[in-house]
Amino acid sequence: QVSEAAGSNGMSTRRAIQAFLANLRIHPIRGKAGRVFVGIHGGLSHEKVEQSGSLLVTSGVQPRFVSFKCNASGSSSLAIGASLGGELELGGGFAMLTRFSFTANRLSDSVLEDGDGFGCAAGAGSTPVIDGRVGVAYRFDLGGAAAPVSVTTR
């Protein structure tokens, strides 16, 4: 959540970026203990914004505060990025996973309108996102094979 500066009469703005990305990974380093990957990803990103607060209306005899709330979203647009990560085998079917990625989201910088055509808030514009993830995975074989099968032809 991003809150506007004091003096804007308690105005609050919440933004969310949703992305649907396809990822391609290449594992340049592989070993028995783990592997490292580099990846590229691309797809669509979408911005939603919710703004609420109160405005001082000075028309008429008595100035008064008017509360408002609006929800708006921009159109979907391009997102591209790159990632670097690794997998470390912990034993017993468990592995530790890490990933760091950078994604550039091309979003609108125009005023986003709600369903009634009311200008809610300015779009975020082009937005870079940097994220890191760490996790643990358990690997299991649904096929019931004792070991991976390899085929050699002569």
PDB file of C-alpha atoms in Angstrom:
ATOM      1  CA  GLN A   1       0.000   0.000   0.000  1.00  0.00           C
ATOM      2  CA  VAL A   2       1.225   3.475  -0.867  1.00  0.00           C
ATOM      3  CA  SER A   3      -0.229   6.328   1.183  1.00  0.00           C
ATOM      4  CA  GLU A   4      -0.220   9.831  -0.192  1.00  0.00           C
ATOM      5  CA  ALA A   5       1.537  12.642   1.682  1.00  0.00           C
ATOM      6  CA  ALA A   6      -0.055  14.410   4.632  1.00  0.00           C
ATOM      7  CA  GLY A   7      -2.183  17.363   3.602  1.00  0.00           C
ATOM      8  CA  SER A   8      -4.141  15.342   1.060  1.00  0.00           C
ATOM      9  CA  ASN A   9      -6.846  14.807   3.693  1.00  0.00           C
ATOM     10  CA  GLY A  10      -6.199  11.128   4.373  1.00  0.00           C
ATOM     11  CA  MET A  11      -6.034   9.899   0.793  1.00  0.00           C
ATOM     12  CA  SER A  12      -4.834   6.301   0.352  1.00  0.00           C
ATOM     13  CA  THR A  13      -3.780   4.452  -2.805  1.00  0.00           C
ATOM     14  CA  ARG A  14      -3.288   0.680  -3.153  1.00  0.00           C
ATOM     15  CA  ARG A  15      -1.741  -0.768  -6.303  1.00  0.00           C
ATOM     16  CA  ALA A  16      -1.351  -4.358  -7.480  1.00  0.00           C
ATOM     17  CA  ILE A  17       0.477  -5.710 -10.508  1.00  0.00           C
ATOM     18  CA  GLN A  18      -0.592  -9.110 -11.798  1.00  0.00           C
ATOM     19  CA  ALA A  19       1.536 -10.909 -14.370  1.00  0.00           C
ATOM     20  CA  PHE A  20       1.126 -14.053 -16.457  1.00  0.00           C
ATOM     21  CA  LEU A  21       4.598 -15.094 -17.637  1.00  0.00           C
ATOM     22  CA  ALA A  22       6.113 -17.980 -19.601  1.00  0.00           C
ATOM     23  CA  ASN A  23       9.624 -18.953 -18.489  1.00  0.00           C
ATOM     24  CA  LEU A  24      12.478 -20.616 -20.406  1.00  0.00           C
ATOM     25  CA  ARG A  25      15.359 -22.024 -18.313  1.00  0.00           C
ATOM     26  CA  ILE A  26      18.803 -23.214 -19.335  1.00  0.00           C
ATOM     27  CA  HIS A  27      20.972 -25.182 -16.863  1.00  0.00           C
ATOM     28  CA  PRO A  28      24.604 -24.337 -17.778  1.00  0.00           C
ATOM     29  CA  ILE A  29      26.001 -25.962 -14.601  1.00  0.00           C
ATOM     30  CA  ARG A  30      24.817 -29.403 -13.451  1.00  0.00           C
ATOM     31  CA  GLY A  31      26.190 -31.724 -10.805  1.00  0.00           C
ATOM     32  CA  LYS A  32      25.117 -34.464  -8.431  1.00  0.00           C
ATOM     33  CA  ALA A  33      24.655 -31.959  -5.591  1.00  0.00           C
ATOM     34  CA  GLY A  34      22.622 -29.469  -7.612  1.00  0.00           C
ATOM     35  CA  ARG A  35      22.417 -27.216 -10.618  1.00  0.00           C
ATOM     36  CA  VAL A  36      22.346 -23.548 -11.618  1.00  0.00           C
ATOM     37  CA  PHE A  37      19.944 -22.049 -14.136  1.00  0.00           C
ATOM     38  CA  VAL A  38      19.515 -18.829 -16.081  1.00  0.00           C
ATOM     39  CA  GLY A  39      16.166 -17.944 -17.554  1.00  0.00           C
ATOM     40  CA  ILE A  40      14.214 -15.469 -19.600  1.00  0.00           C
ATOM     41  CA  HIS A  41      10.511 -14.826 -19.229  1.00  0.00           C
ATOM     42  CA  GLY A  42       7.848 -12.831 -20.965  1.00  0.00           C
ATOM     43  CA  GLY A  43       4.113 -12.372 -20.983  1.00  0.00           C
ATOM     44  CA  LEU A  44       1.411  -9.950 -19.935  1.00  0.00           C
ATOM     45  CA  SER A  45       1.100  -7.703 -16.875  1.00  0.00           C
ATOM     46  CA  HIS A  46      -1.938  -5.851 -15.601  1.00  0.00           C
ATOM     47  CA  GLU A  47      -2.343  -3.068 -13.014  1.00  0.00           C
ATOM     48  CA  LYS A  48      -5.200  -2.548 -10.572  1.00  0.00           C
ATOM     49  CA  VAL A  49      -5.548   0.498  -8.331  1.00  0.00           C
ATOM     50  CA  GLU A  50      -7.870   1.306  -5.439  1.00  0.00           C
ATOM     51  CA  GLN A  51      -7.993   4.842  -4.101  1.00  0.00           C
ATOM     52  CA  SER A  52     -10.017   6.232  -1.202  1.00  0.00           C
ATOM     53  CA  GLY A  53     -10.042   9.342   0.926  1.00  0.00           C
ATOM     54  CA  SER A  54     -11.790  12.622   1.440  1.00  0.00           C
ATOM     55  CA  LEU A  55     -11.654  15.884  -0.465  1.00  0.00           C
ATOM     56  CA  LEU A  56     -12.416  19.393   0.732  1.00  0.00           C
ATOM     57  CA  VAL A  57     -15.231  20.851  -1.379  1.00  0.00           C
ATOM     58  CA  THR A  58     -15.310  24.645  -1.169  1.00  0.00           C
ATOM     59  CA  SER A  59     -18.287  25.350  -3.440  1.00  0.00           C
ATOM     60  CA  GLY A  60     -21.399  26.662  -1.741  1.00  0.00           C
ATOM     61  CA  VAL A  61     -21.738  28.499   1.556  1.00  0.00           C
ATOM     62  CA  GLN A  62     -20.113  25.960   3.891  1.00  0.00           C
ATOM     63  CA  PRO A  63     -16.880  24.103   2.944  1.00  0.00           C
ATOM     64  CA  ARG A  64     -17.223  20.363   3.596  1.00  0.00           C
ATOM     65  CA  PHE A  65     -15.317  17.092   3.235  1.00  0.00           C
ATOM     66  CA  VAL A  66     -16.627  14.493   0.772  1.00  0.00           C
ATOM     67  CA  SER A  67     -15.480  10.853   1.016  1.00  0.00           C
ATOM     68  CA  PHE A  68     -14.773   8.848  -2.127  1.00  0.00           C
ATOM     69  CA  LYS A  69     -13.566   5.406  -3.167  1.00  0.00           C
ATOM     70  CA  CYS A  70     -12.744   4.139  -6.650  1.00  0.00           C
ATOM     71  CA  ASN A  71     -11.345   1.002  -8.278  1.00  0.00           C
ATOM     72  CA  ALA A  72      -9.750   1.022 -11.705  1.00  0.00           C
ATOM     73  CA  SER A  73      -7.468  -1.075 -13.855  1.00  0.00           C
ATOM     74  CA  GLY A  74      -5.359  -0.570 -16.929  1.00  0.00           C
ATOM     75  CA  SER A  75      -5.166  -2.727 -20.026  1.00  0.00           C
ATOM     76  CA  SER A  76      -2.785  -5.686 -20.174  1.00  0.00           C
ATOM     77  CA  SER A  77       0.618  -4.985 -21.631  1.00  0.00           C
ATOM     78  CA  LEU A  78       4.037  -6.556 -22.201  1.00  0.00           C
ATOM     79  CA  ALA A  79       6.312  -7.796 -19.410  1.00  0.00           C
ATOM     80  CA  ILE A  80       9.807  -9.248 -19.998  1.00  0.00           C
ATOM     81  CA  GLY A  81      12.627 -10.264 -17.694  1.00  0.00           C
ATOM     82  CA  ALA A  82      15.484 -12.544 -16.723  1.00  0.00           C
ATOM     83  CA  SER A  83      16.253 -14.814 -13.781  1.00  0.00           C
ATOM     84  CA  LEU A  84      19.131 -16.643 -12.115  1.00  0.00           C
ATOM     85  CA  GLY A  85      18.693 -19.475  -9.658  1.00  0.00           C
ATOM     86  CA  GLY A  86      19.742 -22.837  -8.393  1.00  0.00           C
ATOM     87  CA  GLU A  87      18.685 -26.153  -6.934  1.00  0.00           C
ATOM     88  CA  LEU A  88      20.607 -27.923  -4.162  1.00  0.00           C
ATOM     89  CA  GLU A  89      19.839 -31.592  -3.442  1.00  0.00           C
ATOM     90  CA  LEU A  90      19.341 -32.101   0.314  1.00  0.00           C
ATOM     91  CA  GLY A  91      18.783 -35.882   0.193  1.00  0.00           C
ATOM     92  CA  GLY A  92      15.738 -38.032   0.850  1.00  0.00           C
ATOM     93  CA  GLY A  93      13.941 -36.513  -2.131  1.00  0.00           C
ATOM     94  CA  PHE A  94      14.218 -32.936  -0.780  1.00  0.00           C
ATOM     95  CA  ALA A  95      15.815 -30.007  -2.606  1.00  0.00           C
ATOM     96  CA  MET A  96      16.355 -26.330  -1.757  1.00  0.00           C
ATOM     97  CA  LEU A  97      15.416 -23.906  -4.536  1.00  0.00           C
ATOM     98  CA  THR A  98      16.451 -20.270  -5.013  1.00  0.00           C
ATOM     99  CA  ARG A  99      15.649 -17.734  -7.696  1.00  0.00           C
ATOM    100  CA  PHE A 100      16.351 -14.034  -8.247  1.00  0.00           C
ATOM    101  CA  SER A 101      14.607 -12.274 -11.090  1.00  0.00           C
ATOM    102  CA  PHE A 102      14.136  -8.892 -12.712  1.00  0.00           C
ATOM    103  CA  THR A 103      10.955  -8.103 -14.655  1.00  0.00           C
ATOM    104  CA  ALA A 104      10.160  -4.935 -16.607  1.00  0.00           C
ATOM    105  CA  ASN A 105       6.409  -4.253 -16.758  1.00  0.00           C
ATOM    106  CA  ARG A 106       5.102  -1.836 -19.374  1.00  0.00           C
ATOM    107  CA  LEU A 107       2.064  -0.265 -17.709  1.00  0.00           C
ATOM    108  CA  SER A 108      -0.013   2.781 -18.572  1.00  0.00           C
ATOM    109  CA  ASP A 109       0.986   6.190 -17.193  1.00  0.00           C
ATOM    110  CA  SER A 110      -2.398   7.661 -18.171  1.00  0.00           C
ATOM    111  CA  VAL A 111      -5.213   8.216 -15.693  1.00  0.00           C
ATOM    112  CA  LEU A 112      -6.961   4.901 -15.000  1.00  0.00           C
ATOM    113  CA  GLU A 113     -10.741   5.099 -15.113  1.00  0.00           C
ATOM    114  CA  ASP A 114     -13.328   3.057 -13.218  1.00  0.00           C
ATOM    115  CA  GLY A 115     -16.346   1.481 -14.957  1.00  0.00           C
ATOM    116  CA  ASP A 116     -18.264   4.806 -14.915  1.00  0.00           C
ATOM    117  CA  GLY A 117     -15.510   6.744 -16.714  1.00  0.00           C
ATOM    118  CA  PHE A 118     -14.377   8.493 -13.507  1.00  0.00           C
ATOM    119  CA  GLY A 119     -10.632   9.186 -13.432  1.00  0.00           C
ATOM    120  CA  CYS A 120      -9.431   7.248 -10.399  1.00  0.00           C
ATOM    121  CA  ALA A 121      -5.628   7.534 -10.282  1.00  0.00           C
ATOM    122  CA  ALA A 122      -2.624   7.879 -12.562  1.00  0.00           C
ATOM    123  CA  GLY A 123      -1.154   4.621 -13.847  1.00  0.00           C
ATOM    124  CA  ALA A 124       2.214   3.471 -12.518  1.00  0.00           C
ATOM    125  CA  GLY A 125       3.961   3.709 -15.896  1.00  0.00           C
ATOM    126  CA  SER A 126       6.857   1.399 -16.757  1.00  0.00           C
ATOM    127  CA  THR A 127       7.676  -0.486 -13.567  1.00  0.00           C
ATOM    128  CA  PRO A 128      10.694  -2.700 -12.785  1.00  0.00           C
ATOM    129  CA  VAL A 129      10.185  -5.528 -10.285  1.00  0.00           C
ATOM    130  CA  ILE A 130      13.093  -7.289  -8.547  1.00  0.00           C
ATOM    131  CA  ASP A 131      12.285 -10.356  -6.483  1.00  0.00           C
ATOM    132  CA  GLY A 132      13.995 -13.245  -4.745  1.00  0.00           C
ATOM    133  CA  ARG A 133      12.561 -16.589  -3.700  1.00  0.00           C
ATOM    134  CA  VAL A 134      13.771 -19.448  -1.526  1.00  0.00           C
ATOM    135  CA  GLY A 135      11.897 -22.698  -1.060  1.00  0.00           C
ATOM    136  CA  VAL A 136      12.067 -26.407  -0.325  1.00  0.00           C
ATOM    137  CA  ALA A 137      10.656 -29.040  -2.676  1.00  0.00           C
ATOM    138  CA  TYR A 138      10.009 -32.753  -2.293  1.00  0.00           C
ATOM    139  CA  ARG A 139      10.509 -34.793  -5.424  1.00  0.00           C
ATOM    140  CA  PHE A 140       8.604 -38.022  -5.897  1.00  0.00           C
ATOM    141  CA  ASP A 141       8.067 -40.411  -8.788  1.00  0.00           C
ATOM    142  CA  LEU A 142       4.487 -41.038  -9.838  1.00  0.00           C
ATOM    143  CA  GLY A 143       5.549 -43.736 -12.307  1.00  0.00           C
ATOM    144  CA  GLY A 144       7.025 -46.029  -9.649  1.00  0.00           C
ATOM    145  CA  ALA A 145      10.373 -46.465 -11.448  1.00  0.00           C
ATOM    146  CA  ALA A 146      13.295 -47.211  -9.124  1.00  0.00           C
ATOM    147  CA  ALA A 147      15.698 -45.066 -11.163  1.00  0.00           C
ATOM    148  CA  PRO A 148      15.594 -42.968 -14.321  1.00  0.00           C
ATOM    149  CA  VAL A 149      15.689 -45.125 -17.442  1.00  0.00           C
ATOM    150  CA  SER A 150      18.219 -44.398 -20.159  1.00  0.00           C
ATOM    151  CA  VAL A 151      18.420 -45.931 -23.623  1.00  0.00           C
ATOM    152  CA  THR A 152      21.622 -46.433 -25.576  1.00  0.00           C
ATOM    153  CA  THR A 153      21.607 -47.199 -29.297  1.00  0.00           C
ATOM    154  CA  ARG A 154      24.480 -48.382 -31.446  1.00  0.00           C
TER     155      ARG A 154
END
